[in-house]
Coordinates of C-alpha atoms and ligand atoms in Angstrom, one line a residue:
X1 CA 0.0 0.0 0.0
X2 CA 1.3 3.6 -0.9
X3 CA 2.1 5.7 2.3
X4 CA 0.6 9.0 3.1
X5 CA 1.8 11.9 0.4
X6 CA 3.2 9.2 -1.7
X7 CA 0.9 9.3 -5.1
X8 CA -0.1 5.9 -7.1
X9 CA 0.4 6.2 -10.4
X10 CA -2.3 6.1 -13.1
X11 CA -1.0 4.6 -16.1
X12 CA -2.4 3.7 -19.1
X13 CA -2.0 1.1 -22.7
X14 CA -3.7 3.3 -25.7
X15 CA -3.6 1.4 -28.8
X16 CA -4.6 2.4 -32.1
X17 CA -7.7 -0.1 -33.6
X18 CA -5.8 -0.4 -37.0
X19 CA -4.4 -3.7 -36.9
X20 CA -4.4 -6.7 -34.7
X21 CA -2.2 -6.2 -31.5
X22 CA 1.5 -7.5 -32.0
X23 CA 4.0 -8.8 -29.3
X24 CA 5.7 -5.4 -29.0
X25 CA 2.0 -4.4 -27.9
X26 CA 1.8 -6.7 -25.7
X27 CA 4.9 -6.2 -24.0
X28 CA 3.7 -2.6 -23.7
X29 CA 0.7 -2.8 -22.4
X30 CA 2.2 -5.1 -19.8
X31 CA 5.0 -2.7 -18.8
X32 CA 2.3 0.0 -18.4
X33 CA -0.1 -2.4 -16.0
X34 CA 3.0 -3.3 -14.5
X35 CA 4.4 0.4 -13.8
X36 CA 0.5 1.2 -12.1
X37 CA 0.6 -2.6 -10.0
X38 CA 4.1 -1.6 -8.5
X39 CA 2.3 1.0 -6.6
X40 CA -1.2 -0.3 -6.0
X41 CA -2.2 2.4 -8.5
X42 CA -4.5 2.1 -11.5
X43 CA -4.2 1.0 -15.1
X44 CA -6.3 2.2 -18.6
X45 CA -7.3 1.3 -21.7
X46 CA -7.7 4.0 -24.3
X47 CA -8.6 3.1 -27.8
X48 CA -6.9 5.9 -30.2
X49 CA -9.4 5.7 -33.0
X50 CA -9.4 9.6 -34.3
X51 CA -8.3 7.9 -37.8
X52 CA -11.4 7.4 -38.9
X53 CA -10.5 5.9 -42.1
X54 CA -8.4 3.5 -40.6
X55 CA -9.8 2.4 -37.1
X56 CA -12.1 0.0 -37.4
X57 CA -14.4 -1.5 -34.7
X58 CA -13.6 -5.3 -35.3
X59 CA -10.0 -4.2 -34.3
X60 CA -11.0 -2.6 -31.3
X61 CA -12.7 -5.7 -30.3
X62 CA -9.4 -7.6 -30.8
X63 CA -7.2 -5.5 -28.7
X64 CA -10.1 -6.5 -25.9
X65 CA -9.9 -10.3 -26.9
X66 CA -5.6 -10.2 -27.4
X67 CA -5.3 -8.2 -23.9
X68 CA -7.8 -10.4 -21.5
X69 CA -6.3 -13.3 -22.8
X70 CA -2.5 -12.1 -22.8
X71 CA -3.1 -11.5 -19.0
X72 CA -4.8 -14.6 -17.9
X73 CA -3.3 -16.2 -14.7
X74 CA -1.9 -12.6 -14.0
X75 CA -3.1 -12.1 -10.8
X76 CA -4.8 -8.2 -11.0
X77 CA -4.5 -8.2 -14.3
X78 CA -7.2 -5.9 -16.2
X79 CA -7.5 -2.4 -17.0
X80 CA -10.2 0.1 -15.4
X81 CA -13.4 0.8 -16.7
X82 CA -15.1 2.4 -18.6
X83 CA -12.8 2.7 -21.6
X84 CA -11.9 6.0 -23.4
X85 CA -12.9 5.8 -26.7
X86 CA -11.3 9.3 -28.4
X87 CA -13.9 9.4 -31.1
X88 CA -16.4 9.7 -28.6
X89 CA -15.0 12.6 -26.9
X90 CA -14.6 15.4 -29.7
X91 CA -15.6 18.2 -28.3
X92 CA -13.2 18.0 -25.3
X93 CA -10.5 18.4 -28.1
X94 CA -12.7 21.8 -29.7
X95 CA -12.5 23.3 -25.8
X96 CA -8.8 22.7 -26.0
X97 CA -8.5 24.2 -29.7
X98 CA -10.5 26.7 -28.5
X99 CA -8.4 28.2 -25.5
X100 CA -5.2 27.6 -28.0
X101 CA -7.1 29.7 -30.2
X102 CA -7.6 32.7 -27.3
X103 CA -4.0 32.3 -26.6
X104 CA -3.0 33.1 -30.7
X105 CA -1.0 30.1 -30.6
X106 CA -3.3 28.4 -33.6
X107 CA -3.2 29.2 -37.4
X108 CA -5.3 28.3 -40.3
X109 CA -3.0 25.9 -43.1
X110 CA -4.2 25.2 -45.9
X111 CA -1.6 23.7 -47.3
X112 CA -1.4 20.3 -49.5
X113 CA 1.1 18.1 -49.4
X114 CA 2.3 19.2 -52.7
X115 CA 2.4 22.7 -51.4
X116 CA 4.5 22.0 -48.7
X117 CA 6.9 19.8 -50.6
X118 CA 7.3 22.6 -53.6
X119 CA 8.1 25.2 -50.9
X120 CA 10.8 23.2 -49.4
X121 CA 12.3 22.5 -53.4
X122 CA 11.9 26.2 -53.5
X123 CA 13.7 27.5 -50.5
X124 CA 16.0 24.7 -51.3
X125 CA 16.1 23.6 -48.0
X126 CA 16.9 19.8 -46.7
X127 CA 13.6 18.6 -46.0
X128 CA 14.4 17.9 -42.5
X129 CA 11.8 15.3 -41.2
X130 CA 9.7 15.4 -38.0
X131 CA 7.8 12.3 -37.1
X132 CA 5.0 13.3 -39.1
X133 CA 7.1 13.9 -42.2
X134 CA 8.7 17.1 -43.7
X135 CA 9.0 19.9 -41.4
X136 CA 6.4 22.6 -42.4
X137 CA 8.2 25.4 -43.8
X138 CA 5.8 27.9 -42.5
X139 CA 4.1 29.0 -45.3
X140 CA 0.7 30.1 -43.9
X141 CA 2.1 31.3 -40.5
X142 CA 1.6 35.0 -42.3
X143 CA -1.6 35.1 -43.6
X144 CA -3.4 37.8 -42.2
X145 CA -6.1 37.0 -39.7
X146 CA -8.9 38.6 -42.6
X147 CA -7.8 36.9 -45.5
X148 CA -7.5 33.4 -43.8
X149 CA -11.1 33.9 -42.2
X150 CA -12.3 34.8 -46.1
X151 CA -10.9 31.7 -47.3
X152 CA -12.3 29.7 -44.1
X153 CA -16.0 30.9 -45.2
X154 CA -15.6 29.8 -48.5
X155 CA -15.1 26.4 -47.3
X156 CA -11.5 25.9 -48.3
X157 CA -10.6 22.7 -46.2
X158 CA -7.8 23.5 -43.5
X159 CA -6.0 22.1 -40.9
X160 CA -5.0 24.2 -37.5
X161 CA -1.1 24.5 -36.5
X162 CA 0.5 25.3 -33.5
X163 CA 2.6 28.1 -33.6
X164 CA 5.7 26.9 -31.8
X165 CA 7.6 29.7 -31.2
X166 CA 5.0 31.9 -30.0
X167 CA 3.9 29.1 -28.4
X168 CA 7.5 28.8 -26.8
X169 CA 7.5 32.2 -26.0
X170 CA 4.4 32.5 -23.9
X171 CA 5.7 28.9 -21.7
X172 CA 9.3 30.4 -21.5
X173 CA 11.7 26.9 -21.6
X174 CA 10.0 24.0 -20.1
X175 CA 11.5 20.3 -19.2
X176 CA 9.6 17.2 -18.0
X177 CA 11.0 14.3 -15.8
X178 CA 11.4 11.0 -17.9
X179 CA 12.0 7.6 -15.5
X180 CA 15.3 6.4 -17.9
X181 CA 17.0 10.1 -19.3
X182 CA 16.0 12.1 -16.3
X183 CA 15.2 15.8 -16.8
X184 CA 14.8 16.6 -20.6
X185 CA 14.5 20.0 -22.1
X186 CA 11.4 20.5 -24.0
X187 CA 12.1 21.3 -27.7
X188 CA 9.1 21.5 -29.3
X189 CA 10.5 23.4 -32.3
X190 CA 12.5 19.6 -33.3
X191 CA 8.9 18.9 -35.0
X192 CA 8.0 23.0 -36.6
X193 CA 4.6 24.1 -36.6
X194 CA 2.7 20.4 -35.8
X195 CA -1.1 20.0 -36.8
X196 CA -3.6 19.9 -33.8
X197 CA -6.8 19.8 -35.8
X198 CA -6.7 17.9 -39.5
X199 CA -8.1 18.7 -42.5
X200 CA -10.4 15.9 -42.1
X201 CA -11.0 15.2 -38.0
X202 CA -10.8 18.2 -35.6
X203 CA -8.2 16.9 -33.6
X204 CA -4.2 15.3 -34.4
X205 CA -2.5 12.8 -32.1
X206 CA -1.1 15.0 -30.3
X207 CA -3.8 17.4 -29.1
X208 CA -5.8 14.2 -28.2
X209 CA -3.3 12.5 -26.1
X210 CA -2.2 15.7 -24.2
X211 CA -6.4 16.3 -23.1
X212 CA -7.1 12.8 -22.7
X213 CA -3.9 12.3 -20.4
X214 CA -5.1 15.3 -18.8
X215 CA -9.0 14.2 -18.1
X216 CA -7.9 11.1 -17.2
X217 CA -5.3 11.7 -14.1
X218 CA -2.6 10.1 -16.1
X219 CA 0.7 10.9 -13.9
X220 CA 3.0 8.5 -14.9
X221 CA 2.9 8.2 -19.1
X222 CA 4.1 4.4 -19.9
X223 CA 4.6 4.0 -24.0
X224 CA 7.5 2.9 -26.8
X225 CA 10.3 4.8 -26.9
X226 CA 9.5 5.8 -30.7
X227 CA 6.9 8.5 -29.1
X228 CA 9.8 10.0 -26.8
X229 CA 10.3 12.8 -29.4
X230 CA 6.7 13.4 -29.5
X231 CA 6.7 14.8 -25.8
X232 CA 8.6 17.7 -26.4
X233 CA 5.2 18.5 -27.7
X234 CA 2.8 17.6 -25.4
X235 CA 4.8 19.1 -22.7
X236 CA 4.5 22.3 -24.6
X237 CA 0.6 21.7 -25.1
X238 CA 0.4 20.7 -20.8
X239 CA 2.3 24.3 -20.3
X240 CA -0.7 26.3 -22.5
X241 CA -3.2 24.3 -20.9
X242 CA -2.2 24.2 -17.8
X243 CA -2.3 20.6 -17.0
X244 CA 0.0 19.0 -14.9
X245 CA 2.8 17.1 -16.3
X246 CA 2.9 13.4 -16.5
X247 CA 6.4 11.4 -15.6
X248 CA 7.6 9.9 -18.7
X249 CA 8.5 6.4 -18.7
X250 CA 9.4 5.2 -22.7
X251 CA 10.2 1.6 -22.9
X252 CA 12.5 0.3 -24.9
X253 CA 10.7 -1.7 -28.1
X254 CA 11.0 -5.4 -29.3
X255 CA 12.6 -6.2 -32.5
X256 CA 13.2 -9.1 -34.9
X257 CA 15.9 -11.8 -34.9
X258 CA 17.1 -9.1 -38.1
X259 CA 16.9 -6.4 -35.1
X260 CA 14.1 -4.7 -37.2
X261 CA 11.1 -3.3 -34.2
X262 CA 8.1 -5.1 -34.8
X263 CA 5.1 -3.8 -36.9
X264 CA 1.7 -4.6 -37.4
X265 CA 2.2 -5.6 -41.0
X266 CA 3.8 -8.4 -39.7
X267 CA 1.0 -10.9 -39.4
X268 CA 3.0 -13.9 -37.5
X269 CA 3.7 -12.0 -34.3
X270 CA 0.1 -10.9 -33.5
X271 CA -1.1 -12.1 -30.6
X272 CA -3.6 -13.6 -32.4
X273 CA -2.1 -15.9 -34.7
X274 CA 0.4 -16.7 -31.5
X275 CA -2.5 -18.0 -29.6
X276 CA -4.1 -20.1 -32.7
X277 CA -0.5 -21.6 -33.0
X278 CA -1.1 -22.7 -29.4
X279 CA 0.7 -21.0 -27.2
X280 CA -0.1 -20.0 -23.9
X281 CA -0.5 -16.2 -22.3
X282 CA 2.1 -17.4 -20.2
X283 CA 4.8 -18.2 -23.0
X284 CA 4.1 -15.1 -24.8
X285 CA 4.7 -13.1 -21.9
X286 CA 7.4 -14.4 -21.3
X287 CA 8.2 -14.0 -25.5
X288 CA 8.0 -10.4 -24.6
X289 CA 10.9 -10.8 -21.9
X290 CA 7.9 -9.2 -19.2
X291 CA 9.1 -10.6 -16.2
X292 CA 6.5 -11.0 -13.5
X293 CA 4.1 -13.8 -12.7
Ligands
LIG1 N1 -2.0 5.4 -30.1 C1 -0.6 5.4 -30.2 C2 -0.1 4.2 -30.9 O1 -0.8 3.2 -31.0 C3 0.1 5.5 -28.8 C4 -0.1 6.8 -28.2 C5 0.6 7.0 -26.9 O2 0.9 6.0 -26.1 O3 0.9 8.2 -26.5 O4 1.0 4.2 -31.4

C-alpha cells in the first residue's frame, strides 16, 4: 500500500484499432499495467481511433480479446473501466483548440502536401523530417487573420497549426522528468509548426493525447520509446493548458531476430495468430521478456 503523500500512479496502454495487436504491444501494455501494479495504483485502456479511415471496430474488439487473454493467470491483471474511446470525446478536443485559439497560438493551413513539398524544393532547403514527415516550412504562419477567415468561409478545407515559437514564448523553456533520461528539455521546435486539428478530423495525435492524459489523471505516461520525441510537444501543449505534467516512462521496443522493431504488417507475431498456434498467455509473456508472474 502507498504511504501518506506518496501518489499511485495512473498509467495507461492506448492502442490504435488499426491492426491486430502485435507482441511489442503486448509487452507494452504489460509494462504499463506493471508500472500502475508496483504502486497499488491504477491501469487504462484507451482506444486511439481519431483515424477514422483506418480504425475499425472489429479491431477494437481484438485489442479487448488479445489483452484479456494475454493476462490470464496474471493475478490483478485488467484495465479500469469504462474505456476511453477518443472518437467519442470530440468536443473535449474543440474546448482545447478553443483556449489555444484565445491564446493566438493556432493558425489556419491550408496547405497540401504538394504545397509543402514545392516550398521546401523552392527554399531549397533539406527537407528535415519530424515524425510526421517534412517539417512545415511555415508557409501560412503569415496570412493575415482577414484573409485566412475569407478563405475559411468559403469552405477551403484546412487544418489548425501550433505556432511553436509563439507558443515557446508564452511557456518560457519547459522540461519534463522522464523515469530512464531524467530531466529533458522540452524542444518542441525539433517537430515546426505540428497539426492539432486535420483537414479531415478536428483533432491530431497530439492534441488528443495531451487532453485525454489530462482528463484522465494520467501521472505517470508508460509508452515505446519511438513517441519520446513526440513529448517535447505535449509538454509544450500541458504548459498552454495548464495541465500537470505526466512522468515519462518510454520503454524500450522489441525487434526481430534481423533487429528490425516489430510492426503490425507483420501478421505472424500478432497475438492472435500466436494464440491459434497454441501458445499459452504465459509463454508469450514471457516472449516479450515481461518478467512478473
Ligand atoms: N496510439 C498510439 C499508438 O498506437 C500510442 C499513443 C501514446 O501512447 O501516446 O502508437
Amino acid at each position: 500500500m502507498a504511504g501518506p503523500g506518496l501518489k499511485l500512479s495512473v498509467t495507461r496502454f492506448a492502442p490504435s484499432p488499426t491492426g491486430r495487436l502485435h507482441l511489442g504491444h503486448g509487452f507494452s501494455a504489460l509494462t504499463a499495467w506493471d508500472a500502475a501494479g508496483n504502486q497499488n495504483g491504477r491501469f487504462l485502456l484507451r482506444i486511439e481511433d481519431i483515424d477514422g479511415g483506418r480504425s475499425k471496430p472489429e479491431f477494437e474488439a481484438g485489442i479487448i480479446e488479445d489483452l484479456t487473454w494475454l493476462g490470464e493467470g496474471l493475478t490483478g491483471w485488467g484495465w479500469e473501466e469504462p474505456v476511453r474511446r477518443q472518437s467519442d470525446h470530440m468536443e473535449d478536443y474543440a474546448a482545447a483548440l478553443l483556449r489555444l485559439k484565445e491564446m493566438g497560438v493556432l493558425y489556419p493551413c491550408f496547405c497540401t502536401r504538394g504545397d509543402i513539398r514545392a516550398e521546401i524544393e523552392r527554399a531549397g532547403a533539406a527537407p528535415h523530417r519530424g515524425e510526421e514527415g517534412p517539417i512545415y516550412p511555415g508557409l501560412c504562419r503569415g496570412i493575415e487573420k482577414a484573409a485566412a477567415q475569407d478563405r475559411i468561409d468559403a469552405s477551403q478545407p484546412h487544418a489548425l497549426r501550433l505556432d511553436v515559437e509563439r507558443a515557446h514564448e508564452i511557456t518560457g523553456p519547459l522540461t519534463w522528468r522522464d523515469v530512464e533520461k531524467g530531466e529533458v528539455k522540452a524542444a518542441a521546435q525539433l517537430h515546426g509548426d505540428v497539426v492539432l486539428a486535420r483537414k479531415d478530423v478536428k483533432t491530431s495525435y497530439h492534441l488528443a493525447v495531451t487532453v485525454d492524459d489530462h482528463l484522465q489523471g494520467v501521472n505517470l505516461v508508460t509508452r515505446g520509446d519511438d513517441l519520446f520525441a513526440a513529448t517535447h510537444v505535449h509538454r509544450l501543449l500541458q504548459a498552454l493548458l495548464g495541465f500537470d505534467t505526466p512522468t515519462y516512462f518510454h520503454h524500450h521496443l522489441l525487434t526481430d531476430e534481423a533487429g528490425k522493431r516489430l510492426a503490425k504488417r507483420d501478421r505472424s507475431i500478432t497475438l492472435k495468430s500466436l494464440r491459434e498456434a497454441g501458445k499459452t498467455p504465459a509463454e508469450v509473456r514471457a516472449m516479450t521478456g515481461f518478467k512478473r508472474g
